mmCIF file of C-alpha atoms in Angstrom:
data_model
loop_
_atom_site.group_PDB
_atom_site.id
_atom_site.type_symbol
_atom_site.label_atom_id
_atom_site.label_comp_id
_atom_site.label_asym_id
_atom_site.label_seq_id
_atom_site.Cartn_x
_atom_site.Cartn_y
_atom_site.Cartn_z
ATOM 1 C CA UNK A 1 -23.505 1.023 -2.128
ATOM 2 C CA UNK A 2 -23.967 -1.341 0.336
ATOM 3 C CA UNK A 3 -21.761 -2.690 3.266
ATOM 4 C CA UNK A 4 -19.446 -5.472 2.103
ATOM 5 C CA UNK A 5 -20.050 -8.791 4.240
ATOM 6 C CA UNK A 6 -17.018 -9.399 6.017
ATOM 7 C CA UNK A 7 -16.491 -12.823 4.824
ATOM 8 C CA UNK A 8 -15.878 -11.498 1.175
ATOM 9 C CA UNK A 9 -12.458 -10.905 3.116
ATOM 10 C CA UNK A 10 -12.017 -13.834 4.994
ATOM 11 C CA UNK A 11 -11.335 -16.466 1.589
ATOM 12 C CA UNK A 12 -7.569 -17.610 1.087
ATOM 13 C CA UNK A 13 -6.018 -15.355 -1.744
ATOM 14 C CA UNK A 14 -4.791 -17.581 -4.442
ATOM 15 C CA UNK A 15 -1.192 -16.999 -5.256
ATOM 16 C CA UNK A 16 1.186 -18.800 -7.337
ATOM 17 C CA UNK A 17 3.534 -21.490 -5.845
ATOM 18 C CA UNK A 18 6.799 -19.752 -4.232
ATOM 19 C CA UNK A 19 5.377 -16.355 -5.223
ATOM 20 C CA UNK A 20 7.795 -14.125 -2.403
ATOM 21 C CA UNK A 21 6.417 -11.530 0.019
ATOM 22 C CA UNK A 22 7.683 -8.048 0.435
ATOM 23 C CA UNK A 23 7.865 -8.720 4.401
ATOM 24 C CA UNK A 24 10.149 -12.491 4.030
ATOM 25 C CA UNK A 25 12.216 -12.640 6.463
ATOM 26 C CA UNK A 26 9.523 -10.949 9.172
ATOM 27 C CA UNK A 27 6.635 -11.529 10.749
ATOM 28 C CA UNK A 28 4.769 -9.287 8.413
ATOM 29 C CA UNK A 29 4.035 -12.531 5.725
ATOM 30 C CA UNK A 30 0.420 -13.710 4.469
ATOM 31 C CA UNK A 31 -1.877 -15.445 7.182
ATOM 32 C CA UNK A 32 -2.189 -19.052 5.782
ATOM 33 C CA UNK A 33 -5.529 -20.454 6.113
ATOM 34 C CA UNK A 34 -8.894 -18.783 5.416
ATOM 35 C CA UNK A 35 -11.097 -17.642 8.116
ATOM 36 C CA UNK A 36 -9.568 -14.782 9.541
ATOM 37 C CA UNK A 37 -7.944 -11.259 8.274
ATOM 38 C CA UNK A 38 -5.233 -9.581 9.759
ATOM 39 C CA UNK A 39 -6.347 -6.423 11.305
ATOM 40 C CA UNK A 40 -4.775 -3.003 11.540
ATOM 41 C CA UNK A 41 -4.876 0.547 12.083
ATOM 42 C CA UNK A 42 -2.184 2.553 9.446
ATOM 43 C CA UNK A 43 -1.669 5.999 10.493
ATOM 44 C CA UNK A 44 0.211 9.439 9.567
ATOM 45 C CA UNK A 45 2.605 10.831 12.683
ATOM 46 C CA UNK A 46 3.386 14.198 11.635
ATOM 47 C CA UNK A 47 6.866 14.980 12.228
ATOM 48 C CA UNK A 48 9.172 18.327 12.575
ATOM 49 C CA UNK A 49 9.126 20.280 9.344
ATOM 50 C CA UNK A 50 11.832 21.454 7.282
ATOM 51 C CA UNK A 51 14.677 19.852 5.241
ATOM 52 C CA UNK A 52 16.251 19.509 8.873
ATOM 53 C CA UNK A 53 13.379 17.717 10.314
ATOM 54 C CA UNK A 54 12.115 14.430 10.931
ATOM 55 C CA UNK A 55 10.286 13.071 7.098
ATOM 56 C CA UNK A 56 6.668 11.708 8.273
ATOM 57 C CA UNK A 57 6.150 7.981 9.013
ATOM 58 C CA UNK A 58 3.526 5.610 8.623
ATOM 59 C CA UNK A 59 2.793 3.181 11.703
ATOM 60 C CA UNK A 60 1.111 0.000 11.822
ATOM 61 C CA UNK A 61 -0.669 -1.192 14.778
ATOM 62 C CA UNK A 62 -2.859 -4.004 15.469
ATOM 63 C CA UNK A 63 -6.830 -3.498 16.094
ATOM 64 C CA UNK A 64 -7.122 -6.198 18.140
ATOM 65 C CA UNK A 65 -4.485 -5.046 21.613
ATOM 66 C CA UNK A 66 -3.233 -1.430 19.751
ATOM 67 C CA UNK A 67 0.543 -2.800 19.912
ATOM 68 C CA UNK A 68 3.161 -2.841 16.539
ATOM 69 C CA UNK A 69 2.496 -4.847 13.746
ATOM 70 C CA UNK A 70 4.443 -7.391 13.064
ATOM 71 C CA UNK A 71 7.542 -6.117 15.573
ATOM 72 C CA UNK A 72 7.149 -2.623 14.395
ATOM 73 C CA UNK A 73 6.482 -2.529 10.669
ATOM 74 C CA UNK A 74 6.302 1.195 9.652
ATOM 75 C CA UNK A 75 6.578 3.383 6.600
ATOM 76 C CA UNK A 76 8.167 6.530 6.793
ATOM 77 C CA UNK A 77 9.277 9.325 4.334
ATOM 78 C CA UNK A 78 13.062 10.107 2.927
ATOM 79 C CA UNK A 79 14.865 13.733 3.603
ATOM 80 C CA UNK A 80 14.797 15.848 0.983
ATOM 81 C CA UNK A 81 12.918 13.187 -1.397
ATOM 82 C CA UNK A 82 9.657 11.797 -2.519
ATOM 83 C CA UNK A 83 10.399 8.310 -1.897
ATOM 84 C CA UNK A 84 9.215 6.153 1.351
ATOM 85 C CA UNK A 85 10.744 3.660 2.489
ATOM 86 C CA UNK A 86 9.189 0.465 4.168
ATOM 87 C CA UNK A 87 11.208 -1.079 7.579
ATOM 88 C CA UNK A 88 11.058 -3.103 10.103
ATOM 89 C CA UNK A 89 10.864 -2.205 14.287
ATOM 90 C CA UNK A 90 14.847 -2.105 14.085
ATOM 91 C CA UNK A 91 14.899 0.415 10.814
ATOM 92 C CA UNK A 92 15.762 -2.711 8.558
ATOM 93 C CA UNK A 93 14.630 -1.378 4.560
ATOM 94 C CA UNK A 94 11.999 -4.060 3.491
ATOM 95 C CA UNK A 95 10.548 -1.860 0.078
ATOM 96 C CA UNK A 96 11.234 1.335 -1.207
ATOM 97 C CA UNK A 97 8.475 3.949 -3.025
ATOM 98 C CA UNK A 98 9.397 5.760 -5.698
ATOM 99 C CA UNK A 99 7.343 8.578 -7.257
ATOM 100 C CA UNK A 100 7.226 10.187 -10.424
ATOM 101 C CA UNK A 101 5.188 12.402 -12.834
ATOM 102 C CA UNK A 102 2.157 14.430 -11.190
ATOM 103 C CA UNK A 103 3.793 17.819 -12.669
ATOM 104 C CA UNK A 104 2.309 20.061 -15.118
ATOM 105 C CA UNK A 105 -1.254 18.210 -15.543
ATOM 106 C CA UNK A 106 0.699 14.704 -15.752
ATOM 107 C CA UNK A 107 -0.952 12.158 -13.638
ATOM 108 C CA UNK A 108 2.002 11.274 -10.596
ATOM 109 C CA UNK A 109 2.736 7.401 -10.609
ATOM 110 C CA UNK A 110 4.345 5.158 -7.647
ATOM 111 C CA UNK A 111 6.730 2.314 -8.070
ATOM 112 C CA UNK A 112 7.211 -0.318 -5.485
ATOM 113 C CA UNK A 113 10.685 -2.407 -5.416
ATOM 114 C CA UNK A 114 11.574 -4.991 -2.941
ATOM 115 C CA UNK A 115 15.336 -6.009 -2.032
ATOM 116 C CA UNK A 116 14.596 -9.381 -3.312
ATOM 117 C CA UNK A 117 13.400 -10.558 -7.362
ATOM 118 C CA UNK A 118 10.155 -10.370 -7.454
ATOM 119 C CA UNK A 119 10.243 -13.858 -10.020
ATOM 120 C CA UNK A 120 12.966 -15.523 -11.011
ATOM 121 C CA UNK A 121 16.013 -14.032 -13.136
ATOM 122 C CA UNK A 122 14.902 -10.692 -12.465
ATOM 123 C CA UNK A 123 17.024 -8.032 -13.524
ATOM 124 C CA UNK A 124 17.914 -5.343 -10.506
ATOM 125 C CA UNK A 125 16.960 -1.777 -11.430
ATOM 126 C CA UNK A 126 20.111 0.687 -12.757
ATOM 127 C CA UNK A 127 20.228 3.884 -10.492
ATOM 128 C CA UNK A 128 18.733 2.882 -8.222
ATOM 129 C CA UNK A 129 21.049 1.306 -5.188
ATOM 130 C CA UNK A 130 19.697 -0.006 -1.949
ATOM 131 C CA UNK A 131 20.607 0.225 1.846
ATOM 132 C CA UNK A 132 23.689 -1.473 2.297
ATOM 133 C CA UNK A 133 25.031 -1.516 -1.506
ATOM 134 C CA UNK A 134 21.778 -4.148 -1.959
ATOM 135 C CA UNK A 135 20.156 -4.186 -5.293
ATOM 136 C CA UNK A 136 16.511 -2.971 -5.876
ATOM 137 C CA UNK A 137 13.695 -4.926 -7.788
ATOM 138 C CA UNK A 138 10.618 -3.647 -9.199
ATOM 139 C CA UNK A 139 7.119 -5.390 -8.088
ATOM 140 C CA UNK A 140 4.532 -3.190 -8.945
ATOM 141 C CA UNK A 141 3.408 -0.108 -10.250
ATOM 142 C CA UNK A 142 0.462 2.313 -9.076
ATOM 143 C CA UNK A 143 -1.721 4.553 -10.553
ATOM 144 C CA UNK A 144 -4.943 6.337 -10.094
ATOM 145 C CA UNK A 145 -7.733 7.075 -12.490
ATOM 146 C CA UNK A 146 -6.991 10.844 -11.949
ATOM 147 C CA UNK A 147 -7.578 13.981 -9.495
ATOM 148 C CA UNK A 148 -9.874 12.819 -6.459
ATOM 149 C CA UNK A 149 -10.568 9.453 -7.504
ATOM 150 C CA UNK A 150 -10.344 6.532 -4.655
ATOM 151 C CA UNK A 151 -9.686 3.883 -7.772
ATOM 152 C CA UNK A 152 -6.252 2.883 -7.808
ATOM 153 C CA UNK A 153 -4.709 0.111 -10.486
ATOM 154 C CA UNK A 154 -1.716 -1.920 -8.879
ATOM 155 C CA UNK A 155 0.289 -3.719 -11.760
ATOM 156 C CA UNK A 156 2.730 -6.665 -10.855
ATOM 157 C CA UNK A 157 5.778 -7.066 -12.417
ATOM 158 C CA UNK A 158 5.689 -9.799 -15.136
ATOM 159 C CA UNK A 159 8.960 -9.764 -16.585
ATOM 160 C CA UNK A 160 10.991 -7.881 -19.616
ATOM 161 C CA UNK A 161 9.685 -4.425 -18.058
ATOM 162 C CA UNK A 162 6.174 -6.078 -18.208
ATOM 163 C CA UNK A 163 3.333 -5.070 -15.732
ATOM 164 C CA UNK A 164 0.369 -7.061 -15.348
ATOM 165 C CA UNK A 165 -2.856 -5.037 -13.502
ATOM 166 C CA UNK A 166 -3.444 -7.822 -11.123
ATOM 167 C CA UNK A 167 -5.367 -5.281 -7.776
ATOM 168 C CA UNK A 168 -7.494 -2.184 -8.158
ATOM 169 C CA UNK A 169 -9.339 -0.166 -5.244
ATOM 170 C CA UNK A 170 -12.610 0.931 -5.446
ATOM 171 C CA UNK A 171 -14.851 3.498 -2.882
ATOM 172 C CA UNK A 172 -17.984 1.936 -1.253
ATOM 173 C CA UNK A 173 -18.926 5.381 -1.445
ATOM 174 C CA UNK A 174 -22.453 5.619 0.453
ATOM 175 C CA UNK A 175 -25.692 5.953 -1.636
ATOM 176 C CA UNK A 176 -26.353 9.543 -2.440
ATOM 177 C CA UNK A 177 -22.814 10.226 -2.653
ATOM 178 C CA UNK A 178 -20.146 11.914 0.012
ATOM 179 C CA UNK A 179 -22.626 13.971 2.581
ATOM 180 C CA UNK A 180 -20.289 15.571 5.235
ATOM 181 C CA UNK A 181 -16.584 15.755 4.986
ATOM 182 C CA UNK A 182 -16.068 12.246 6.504
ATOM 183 C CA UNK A 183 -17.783 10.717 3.369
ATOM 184 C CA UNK A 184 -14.638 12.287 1.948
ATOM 185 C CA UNK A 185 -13.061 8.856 2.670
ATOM 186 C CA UNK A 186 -15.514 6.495 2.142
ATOM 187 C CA UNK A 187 -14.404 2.903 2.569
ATOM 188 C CA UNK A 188 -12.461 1.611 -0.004
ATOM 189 C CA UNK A 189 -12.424 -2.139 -1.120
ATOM 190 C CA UNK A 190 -9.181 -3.520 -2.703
ATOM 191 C CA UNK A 191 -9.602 -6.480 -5.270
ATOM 192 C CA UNK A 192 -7.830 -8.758 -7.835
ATOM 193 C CA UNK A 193 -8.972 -8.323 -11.152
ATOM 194 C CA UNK A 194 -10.757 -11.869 -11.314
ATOM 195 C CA UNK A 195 -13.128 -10.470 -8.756
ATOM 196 C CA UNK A 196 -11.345 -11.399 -5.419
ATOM 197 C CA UNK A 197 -11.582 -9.665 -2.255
ATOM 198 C CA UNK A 198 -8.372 -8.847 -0.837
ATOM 199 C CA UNK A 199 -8.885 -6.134 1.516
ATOM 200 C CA UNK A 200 -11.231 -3.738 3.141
ATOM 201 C CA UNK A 201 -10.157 0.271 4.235
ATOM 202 C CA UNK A 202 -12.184 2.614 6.068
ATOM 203 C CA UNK A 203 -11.010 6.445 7.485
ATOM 204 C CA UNK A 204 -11.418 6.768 11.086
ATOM 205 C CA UNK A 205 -12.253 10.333 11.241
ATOM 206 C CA UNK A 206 -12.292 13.282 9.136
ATOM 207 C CA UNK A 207 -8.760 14.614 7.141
ATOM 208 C CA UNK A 208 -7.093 17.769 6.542
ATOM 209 C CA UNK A 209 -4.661 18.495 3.815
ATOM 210 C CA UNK A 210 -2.181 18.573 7.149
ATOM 211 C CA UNK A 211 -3.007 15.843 8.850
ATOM 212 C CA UNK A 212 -3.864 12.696 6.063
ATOM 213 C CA UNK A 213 -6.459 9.951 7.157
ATOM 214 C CA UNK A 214 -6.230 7.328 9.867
ATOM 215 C CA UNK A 215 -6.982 3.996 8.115
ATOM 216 C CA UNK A 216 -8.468 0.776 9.723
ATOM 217 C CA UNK A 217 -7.508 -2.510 7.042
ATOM 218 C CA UNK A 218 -8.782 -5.904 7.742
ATOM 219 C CA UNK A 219 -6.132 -8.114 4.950
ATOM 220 C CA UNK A 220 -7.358 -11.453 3.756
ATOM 221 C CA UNK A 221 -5.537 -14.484 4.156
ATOM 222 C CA UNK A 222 -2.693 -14.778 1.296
ATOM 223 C CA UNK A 223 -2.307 -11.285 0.677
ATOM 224 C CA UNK A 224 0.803 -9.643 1.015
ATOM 225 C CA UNK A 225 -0.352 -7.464 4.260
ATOM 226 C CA UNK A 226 3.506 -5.589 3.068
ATOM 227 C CA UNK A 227 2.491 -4.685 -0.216
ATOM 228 C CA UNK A 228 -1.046 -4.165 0.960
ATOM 229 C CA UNK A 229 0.466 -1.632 3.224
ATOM 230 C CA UNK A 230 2.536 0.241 0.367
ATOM 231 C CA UNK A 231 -0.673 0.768 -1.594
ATOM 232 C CA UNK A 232 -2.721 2.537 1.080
ATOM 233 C CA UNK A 233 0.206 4.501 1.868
ATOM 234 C CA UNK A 234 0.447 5.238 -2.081
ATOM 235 C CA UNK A 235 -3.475 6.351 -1.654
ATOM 236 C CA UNK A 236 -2.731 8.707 1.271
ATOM 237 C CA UNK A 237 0.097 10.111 -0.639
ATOM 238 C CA UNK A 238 -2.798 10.885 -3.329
ATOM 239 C CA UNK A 239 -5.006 12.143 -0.902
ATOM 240 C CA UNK A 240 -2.575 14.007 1.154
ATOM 241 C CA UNK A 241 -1.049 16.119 -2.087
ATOM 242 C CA UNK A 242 -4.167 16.305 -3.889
ATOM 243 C CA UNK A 243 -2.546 15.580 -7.230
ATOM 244 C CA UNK A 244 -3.208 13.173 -10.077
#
């Protein structure tokens, strides 16, 4: 397949009046105008081992000077759970991961809830209390087609426990197929279902089961660059357990 022209990415997303961000409140909202993508580098730390140890994190920096993204915007991993968390640079809980499934031959499948309704009159989820006694919302569930697959299907809340697939991935694997282990990763392409870029993912080097991918994003303009962020963490999750 060939290379994507960068301007697929650079169109405003369209969105629906007052539809929130996962990242309100921080720096880490939608760029505005078309003409531009916000550009970053996600990477795995790997932390100290062990139920006592440090749970990996996810950190964002920008491509363009290598500092934070956003004043530190970061995922990182629970202790002694499979959940991630999204924060801010001062530990703040912006979105919380929860996984379930991927045992015996069931496909595993990710839900992301924000502290804040995702529309209006949104109901907060039972069980499930956030940082601070605040209330969880669901926004969207993940999936992927199955073992190995790049493809991922992001569904949006819609109301009355109704999801909506509104963003899929997709590999621009390279013609041929995957040649050396760094094919492994070929670029992915994120897009609404009407067709619309929204985002463009490639690994920087080659992965081990250990050490997960280093991914370089470029975000168009009126995308959620939080929820954005969730998914490709959701994808290295894949990747990095090799399960459905």
């Amino acid at each position: 397949m060939p290379p994507i022209p960068a301007e697929n990415f650079r169109h405003l997303i369209k969105r629906h009046p007052g539809e929130p961000n996962l990242g309100d409140g921080t720096a880490a909202v939608p760029l505005k105008e078309a003409g531009s993508t916000i550009d970053v580098e996600i990477s795995m730390s790997i932390t100290t081992p062990g139920p006592l140890g440090e749970p990996d994190k996810f950190t964002v920096t920008n491509l363009s000077d290598g500092k934070p993204y956003a004043g530190g915007i970061h995922i990182k991993g629970m202790r002694m759970s499979t959940a991630l968390a999204l924060e801010d640079g001062h530990g703040k809980k912006l979105a919380s991961i929860f996984k379930s499934g991927g045992k015996m031959g069931n496909p595993a499948m990710y839900e992301i809830c924000g502290y804040h309704p995702f529309v209006k009159s949104q109901m907060s989820i039972q069980g499930q209390p956030g940082k601070d006694g605040k209330e969880l919302f669901s926004w969207a569930k993940v999936s992927r087609d199955g073992f190995g697959s790049l493809k991922l299907h992001v569904k949006m809340f819609k109301g009355h426990d109704d999801y909506v697939e509104t963003y899929y991935s997709e590999p621009n694997m390279p013609e041929g197929g995957p040649a050396t282990l760094k094919d492994r990763y070929p670029p992915v392409i994120f897009k609404k279902t009407d067709g619309e870029y929204v985002a463009f993912v490639s690994a920087t080097h080659s992965t081990s089961i250990v050490s997960g991918p280093c991914w370089k994003a470029h975000i168009a303009p009126g995308m959620d660059p939080c929820l954005f962020i969730c998914c490709l963490a959701i994808l290295d999750e894949y990747e990095k357990n090799r399960q459905g």
